[in-house]
Amino acid sequence: MAFTREQIAERAAREIPSGCVVNLGIGLPTLVASYLRDDQEVWLHSENGLLGTGPFPYEGEEDPQIINAGKQTVTILPGGSCFDSALSFSMIRGGHIDVAFLGAMQVSMTGDLANWSIPGGKTMGIGGAMDLSSGCRQVIALTTHQSKKGEPKLVSECTFPLTAKGVVSRVITDLAVLDVAQDGFRLVELGPKVTQAELEAATGAPILAPKV
Amino acid sequence: MNVGRHANKVKDSVAAALEGVADGATIAVGGFGLCGNPEALIRGVVECGAKNLHIVSNNAGNMGKGLAQWLKAGIVGRVTCSYVGNNEDLQRMMKSGEVAVTLVPQGTLVERLRAAGAGIAGFYTPTGVGTVVAEGKEVKEFHGKEYLLEEALPVDFALLRARRADSFGNLRFWRTAQNYMPIMATAAETAIAEVEELVPLGGIDPDDVHLPGIFVHRMAVVAEHEDPFEYKTSRKRD
């Protein structure tokens, strides 16, 4: 037992204070949108040039020119706005986005993030990942705790090409919620029925005891 | 009488609007994925016979559509883009070395274009510090934080698509199809737009102009656009 993908997304949604602008990366982070409460007053930013991203359109109402950064058709909420890519990345690099939830291939205990390229693997490209991770006020990584090969993704030092250095503050995985603490990952919350020993065995860096 | 760059912008055909696009040209093409691509101009470039082109674009097409048509036609020598993704044509040609690909962070790509259009030679950005993107570039510290020097990216041509235009080239875009369009126009020696609707001067309120006509040099009216979905996602009614 552990957190499911949906539970990771639900747990992530609870991290967001009300009245924030949030960017959701492609993949697992996209699921967070489904768990935002109406009273949370969260504005979703899509880096292709949309603030106030809404849910998927009803069948038959899709517009190929209204998309999110994952190129999926979406809707625009009342109060939303469209703009060019330069202004969109001013929002990102200029520190106007409060929280970014990003996927990860590796996160180091010092907050380094690797999420765009695996050596020897298919090169997908950089997209907005480097700008988002170095520009947003808070970066939270959402990921499975281990790779499909069973290798730890939370490590002392990243071995994959970096996306940005020292930017991740918190990691939410299927096994636990952990904070980046420089000399290890500090446990915040264990997933359902996950033991400390299981967590330690699945992590490539020291696990520090929760703050009391 | 000499004629300036801002007369007679509306051309009779896509081919006429693309006059002068030649071998080795650097061409910025607006669009994000397949969203908002100037499909008629993209096809027109294949037909005009120019080769060894340098594409500047976020994606360079996907699913055989958009700029993937240039890749399939073998008329591309170089691509400067931010994301390759599942673009099979580009993945294949990147691997074989047929096409040289430079990956640029998305925000840096658009800012390099913006700088070119604004007469700025370069800028310092935090994006890419400590990564492969910083290799060979100057890194400088400002107020205790590191930034790297990125240079402006001027282009010969920009290909755009707009929802509405007047005869001076004032443009309006639709929703997220705006993306790179106005910035690429500013970076181009010659900016060419395919427009869905042409209205008389005054038909666009001055406060509603997205891109002033000074940045647009040629237009072709293309009323019916191919408008492909990349990922058509929807929800059912309750």
XYZ file of C-alpha atoms in Angstrom:
450
model
C 0.000 0.000 0.000
C 1.061 3.503 -0.688
C -0.390 6.678 -2.175
C -2.004 6.090 -5.584
C -1.395 8.610 -8.390
C -4.746 10.180 -7.548
C -3.829 10.390 -3.861
C -0.510 12.057 -4.730
C -2.459 14.634 -6.756
C -5.029 15.096 -3.981
C -2.255 15.493 -1.381
C -0.530 18.031 -3.671
C -3.735 20.052 -4.071
C -3.889 20.388 -0.273
C -0.427 22.030 -0.329
C -1.775 25.082 -2.144
C -2.809 28.064 -0.031
C -5.871 29.896 -1.323
C -5.367 32.803 -3.693
C -2.327 31.438 -5.531
C -1.186 31.235 -9.139
C -0.004 27.704 -9.868
C 1.646 25.999 -12.836
C 1.132 22.265 -13.313
C 3.750 20.316 -15.273
C 2.928 17.622 -17.797
C 1.999 14.125 -16.561
C 1.230 13.406 -12.906
C 1.109 17.131 -11.918
C -1.725 17.693 -14.411
C -3.967 15.516 -12.212
C -3.753 18.095 -9.396
C -6.288 20.255 -11.246
C -9.037 17.716 -10.520
C -8.580 18.064 -6.751
C -8.658 21.840 -6.373
C -11.618 23.059 -4.348
C -13.774 25.880 -5.702
C -13.196 27.934 -2.552
C -9.422 27.593 -2.964
C -9.293 30.447 -5.530
C -6.366 28.954 -7.408
C -5.468 30.359 -10.832
C -3.813 27.843 -13.112
C -1.140 29.137 -15.491
C -0.296 27.300 -18.737
C 3.059 28.458 -20.075
C 1.898 28.461 -23.698
C 0.026 31.667 -22.807
C -3.038 31.157 -20.610
C -3.899 32.219 -17.070
C -7.147 30.862 -15.679
C -7.036 27.438 -17.295
C -10.309 25.569 -16.825
C -11.322 21.903 -17.107
C -11.510 19.950 -20.352
C -14.340 21.197 -22.605
C -17.562 19.265 -23.031
C -17.546 16.846 -25.932
C -18.155 18.743 -29.161
C -16.965 22.073 -27.717
C -13.218 21.513 -28.156
C -11.308 24.382 -29.816
C -7.898 23.374 -31.267
C -6.689 26.897 -30.487
C -7.447 26.669 -26.757
C -4.876 24.321 -25.273
C -2.690 23.819 -22.211
C 1.074 23.278 -22.198
C 0.520 19.551 -22.754
C -1.302 20.461 -26.008
C -4.600 19.140 -24.620
C -7.784 21.050 -25.387
C -8.985 22.958 -22.306
C -11.393 25.765 -21.398
C -10.795 29.266 -20.044
C -12.412 30.246 -16.741
C -14.200 33.605 -16.281
C -11.415 36.082 -15.487
C -8.918 34.149 -17.563
C -6.538 35.786 -20.038
C -4.467 34.864 -23.109
C -1.114 36.417 -23.914
C 2.103 35.923 -25.865
C 4.943 33.602 -24.867
C 7.298 36.404 -23.765
C 4.765 37.731 -21.255
C 4.027 34.175 -20.141
C 7.688 33.588 -19.318
C 7.955 36.991 -17.630
C 5.336 35.601 -15.263
C 7.513 32.529 -14.715
C 11.064 33.937 -14.581
C 9.924 37.130 -12.896
C 8.751 35.230 -9.818
C 5.035 35.882 -10.318
C 4.008 32.211 -10.191
C 3.557 31.082 -6.590
C 3.899 27.320 -6.927
C 4.996 24.929 -9.684
C 4.262 21.214 -9.417
C 6.703 19.395 -11.678
C 7.433 15.791 -12.546
C 10.887 14.412 -11.753
C 13.343 11.780 -12.909
C 15.682 12.584 -10.006
C 15.608 15.022 -7.074
C 18.661 15.530 -4.887
C 18.678 16.233 -1.149
C 19.941 19.746 -1.977
C 16.952 20.403 -4.211
C 18.538 19.808 -7.611
C 15.971 18.689 -10.175
C 16.530 16.427 -13.199
C 13.404 15.968 -15.288
C 14.168 16.500 -18.965
C 16.665 13.923 -20.184
C 17.931 10.455 -19.323
C 21.405 9.665 -20.716
C 21.002 7.212 -23.587
C 17.227 7.702 -23.604
C 14.991 9.490 -26.082
C 15.510 13.266 -25.990
C 12.120 14.903 -25.511
C 13.432 18.439 -25.122
C 13.492 21.121 -22.458
C 10.231 22.989 -23.012
C 9.377 25.241 -20.073
C 10.926 22.982 -17.420
C 14.126 24.969 -16.820
C 12.302 28.315 -16.685
C 9.580 26.988 -14.384
C 11.975 25.316 -11.971
C 14.331 28.275 -11.720
C 11.689 31.007 -11.779
C 8.695 29.951 -9.695
C 8.610 30.903 -6.026
C 8.114 27.349 -4.812
C 8.807 24.117 -6.693
C 7.207 20.871 -5.517
C 8.136 17.640 -7.278
C 5.460 14.975 -7.798
C 6.826 11.587 -8.739
C 6.860 7.895 -8.067
C 9.479 7.184 -5.411
C 11.404 4.815 -7.693
C 11.899 4.495 -11.432
C 10.276 1.696 -13.414
C 13.589 -0.146 -13.059
C 13.300 0.149 -9.261
C 16.047 2.733 -8.894
C 15.620 5.497 -6.299
C 14.622 8.892 -7.690
C 15.382 10.704 -4.435
C 19.162 10.751 -4.281
C 22.151 12.413 -2.591
C 23.290 13.798 -5.924
C 21.614 13.720 -9.367
C 23.384 11.751 -12.081
C 20.987 12.749 -14.901
C 21.330 16.106 -16.724
C 20.019 18.842 -14.438
C 16.994 21.014 -15.066
C 17.916 23.458 -12.283
C 20.031 23.523 -9.131
C 18.724 23.864 -5.580
C 15.117 24.648 -6.490
C 12.881 21.844 -5.127
C 11.566 22.377 -1.608
C 9.197 19.418 -1.214
C 8.647 16.041 -2.858
C 5.366 14.128 -2.839
C 5.722 10.485 -3.887
C 3.698 7.284 -3.617
C 5.611 6.441 -0.410
C 5.841 9.751 1.443
C 5.853 13.516 1.615
C 9.392 14.769 2.212
C 11.174 18.101 2.443
C 14.568 18.822 0.903
C 16.881 19.309 3.911
C 20.428 19.608 2.425
C 21.874 16.599 4.343
C 18.930 14.346 3.533
C 15.160 14.339 3.000
C 13.100 15.231 6.050
C 10.027 13.053 6.492
C 6.769 14.984 6.650
C 4.243 12.201 6.190
C 4.387 8.500 5.379
C 2.014 7.036 2.778
C -0.713 4.629 3.928
C 0.814 1.487 5.490
C 4.347 2.411 4.352
C 7.016 1.649 6.951
C 10.075 3.741 7.731
C 12.263 0.789 6.702
C 10.529 0.526 3.290
C 10.975 4.251 2.735
C 14.665 4.160 3.645
C 15.284 1.148 1.386
C 13.655 2.943 -1.564
C 15.544 6.235 -1.093
C 19.080 7.033 -2.277
C 19.751 9.585 0.457
C 19.396 9.796 4.261
C 15.850 10.128 5.660
C 15.768 12.620 8.515
C 13.260 12.365 11.376
C 10.207 14.633 11.132
C 10.370 18.012 12.862
C 8.548 17.835 16.167
C 7.997 56.973 -56.934
C 9.683 54.787 -54.327
C 7.385 52.530 -52.344
C 8.074 51.928 -48.638
C 7.794 48.684 -46.719
C 4.338 49.515 -45.432
C 2.421 49.818 -48.689
C 0.545 47.072 -50.556
C 0.924 44.465 -47.838
C -2.025 42.317 -48.856
C -0.851 39.813 -51.492
C -2.997 37.861 -53.960
C -1.675 34.476 -52.969
C 0.368 32.602 -50.410
C 3.106 32.167 -53.044
C 3.279 35.934 -53.607
C 3.475 36.540 -49.859
C 6.442 34.132 -49.650
C 8.476 35.776 -52.416
C 12.187 35.847 -51.614
C 12.206 32.844 -49.281
C 15.437 31.206 -50.467
C 17.910 28.433 -49.663
C 19.535 28.752 -46.250
C 16.960 31.179 -44.835
C 16.328 31.316 -41.084
C 12.564 31.156 -40.618
C 10.693 31.540 -37.332
C 7.312 29.832 -37.410
C 4.612 30.648 -34.861
C 2.574 28.027 -33.098
C 2.753 25.871 -29.993
C 2.668 22.242 -30.990
C 0.054 22.164 -33.727
C -1.897 25.053 -32.174
C -2.113 28.121 -34.384
C 0.326 26.950 -37.037
C 0.293 28.989 -40.270
C -0.545 25.863 -42.265
C -0.985 27.570 -45.643
C 2.380 29.366 -45.415
C 4.045 26.147 -44.236
C 2.739 24.319 -47.324
C 3.668 27.293 -49.495
C 7.321 27.091 -48.435
C 7.453 23.397 -49.451
C 6.078 24.398 -52.855
C 8.478 27.335 -53.320
C 11.466 24.982 -53.510
C 13.747 26.604 -50.911
C 16.097 24.148 -49.163
C 18.523 23.881 -46.261
C 16.245 26.001 -44.094
C 16.873 26.860 -40.451
C 13.656 26.499 -38.455
C 13.132 28.515 -35.268
C 10.004 27.241 -33.542
C 8.814 25.789 -30.262
C 8.224 22.280 -31.635
C 8.926 21.817 -35.365
C 5.680 19.955 -35.938
C 4.231 16.658 -34.754
C 2.273 13.709 -36.148
C 3.461 14.547 -39.673
C 1.675 17.909 -39.494
C 2.861 21.498 -39.211
C 6.618 21.838 -39.711
C 6.960 18.047 -39.917
C 6.002 18.627 -43.568
C 9.291 20.498 -44.083
C 11.209 17.726 -42.359
C 9.526 15.088 -44.561
C 10.303 17.154 -47.668
C 14.002 17.212 -46.738
C 14.281 20.998 -46.875
C 15.539 21.546 -43.300
C 19.212 21.728 -42.312
C 18.889 23.064 -38.817
C 16.272 23.379 -36.077
C 16.355 25.668 -33.048
C 13.462 24.585 -30.824
C 12.459 23.991 -27.252
C 10.695 20.635 -27.375
C 10.927 17.606 -29.653
C 8.531 15.284 -27.835
C 7.017 12.504 -29.915
C 7.735 14.237 -33.249
C 8.918 11.055 -35.004
C 10.290 12.869 -38.052
C 12.509 15.128 -35.957
C 13.539 12.286 -33.611
C 14.671 10.236 -36.616
C 16.527 13.068 -38.397
C 18.146 14.264 -35.165
C 19.482 10.751 -34.539
C 20.771 10.272 -38.090
C 22.397 13.707 -38.097
C 20.408 14.830 -41.148
C 19.194 17.807 -39.153
C 21.220 19.700 -36.522
C 19.025 20.430 -33.499
C 19.710 23.069 -30.853
C 17.454 22.758 -27.797
C 16.698 26.031 -26.029
C 14.580 26.502 -22.880
C 11.187 27.836 -23.956
C 11.439 31.117 -22.053
C 14.962 31.701 -23.338
C 13.887 30.987 -26.928
C 11.124 33.578 -26.875
C 13.258 36.113 -24.984
C 16.082 35.744 -27.549
C 13.528 36.565 -30.245
C 12.120 39.420 -28.194
C 15.634 40.848 -27.700
C 16.324 40.665 -31.443
C 13.129 42.559 -32.159
C 13.810 45.153 -29.481
C 17.381 45.982 -30.526
C 18.955 44.266 -27.519
C 22.089 42.191 -28.204
C 21.785 39.828 -25.253
C 20.497 39.368 -21.716
C 21.296 37.567 -18.474
C 18.794 34.900 -17.393
C 18.714 32.524 -14.417
C 17.276 29.772 -16.616
C 19.787 27.029 -17.390
C 22.450 27.975 -14.806
C 24.236 24.791 -13.680
C 22.893 22.775 -16.656
C 24.144 21.794 -20.120
C 22.464 24.932 -21.458
C 25.119 27.041 -19.689
C 28.056 25.267 -21.371
C 30.290 27.760 -23.172
C 28.253 30.758 -21.982
C 29.284 33.561 -19.651
C 27.873 33.224 -16.124
C 27.716 36.382 -14.055
C 26.543 37.038 -10.517
C 24.038 39.824 -9.797
C 22.947 40.467 -6.195
C 24.235 37.070 -5.080
C 22.486 35.033 -7.784
C 23.967 33.525 -10.939
C 22.698 34.344 -14.431
C 23.901 33.298 -17.846
C 24.341 35.385 -20.966
C 22.036 34.561 -23.861
C 22.204 36.316 -27.228
C 19.457 37.759 -29.390
C 18.109 35.515 -32.177
C 17.220 37.566 -35.270
C 15.502 35.735 -38.154
C 15.083 36.394 -41.875
C 11.370 35.574 -41.980
C 8.578 35.012 -39.475
C 5.505 33.054 -40.537
C 2.382 33.868 -38.550
C -1.288 33.133 -38.436
C -3.807 35.685 -37.214
C -7.556 35.739 -36.687
C -8.086 39.239 -38.019
C -6.029 41.907 -39.788
C -6.458 45.302 -41.377
C -4.582 46.407 -44.490
C -1.766 48.027 -42.459
C -1.124 44.642 -40.812
C -2.526 45.345 -37.371
C -3.251 41.855 -36.085
C -5.476 40.093 -33.610
C -4.939 36.513 -32.543
C -7.319 33.952 -31.106
C -6.884 32.510 -27.610
C -3.740 30.440 -27.115
C -2.906 30.630 -30.821
C -1.155 33.914 -29.991
C 1.845 32.157 -28.363
C 5.084 33.104 -30.197
C 3.424 35.007 -33.070
C 3.856 38.674 -32.084
C 7.362 38.176 -30.708
C 8.592 36.312 -33.805
C 7.215 39.100 -35.984
C 9.347 41.661 -34.152
C 12.496 39.525 -34.628
C 12.063 39.142 -38.407
C 13.450 41.131 -41.289
C 10.227 40.179 -43.082
C 7.103 39.039 -41.204
C 4.405 37.272 -43.231
C 0.938 36.552 -41.872
C -1.875 34.368 -43.131
C -5.057 35.935 -41.862
C -8.539 34.524 -41.585
C -10.319 37.819 -41.983
C -9.266 41.144 -43.501
C -11.105 44.246 -42.279
C -10.818 47.880 -43.439
C -8.546 50.326 -41.604
C -10.371 51.276 -38.441
C -12.012 47.864 -38.275
C -9.890 46.995 -35.262
C -10.159 49.364 -32.312
C -6.709 50.857 -31.500
C -6.926 49.467 -27.969
C -7.643 45.969 -29.292
C -4.620 45.589 -31.585
C -2.447 42.668 -30.384
C 0.425 43.357 -32.806
C 0.832 46.778 -34.444
C 1.197 46.741 -38.232
C 4.748 48.128 -38.135
C 5.890 44.557 -37.420
C 3.970 42.915 -40.296
C 5.150 43.228 -43.904
C 3.036 40.882 -46.000
C -0.306 39.138 -45.668
C -2.361 36.557 -47.492
C -6.017 35.971 -46.715
C -6.625 32.300 -45.890
C -10.247 32.022 -44.830
C -10.334 28.269 -44.303
C -7.569 26.915 -42.104
C -6.617 23.363 -41.479
C -6.924 23.275 -37.704
C -5.609 19.968 -36.400
C -6.104 18.791 -32.835
C -2.941 17.509 -31.198
C -4.625 15.961 -28.142
C -8.401 16.328 -28.194
C -9.467 16.035 -24.558
C -13.009 16.522 -23.277
C -15.410 15.636 -20.478
C -18.895 14.227 -20.613
C -21.897 16.280 -19.579
C -23.251 15.293 -16.170
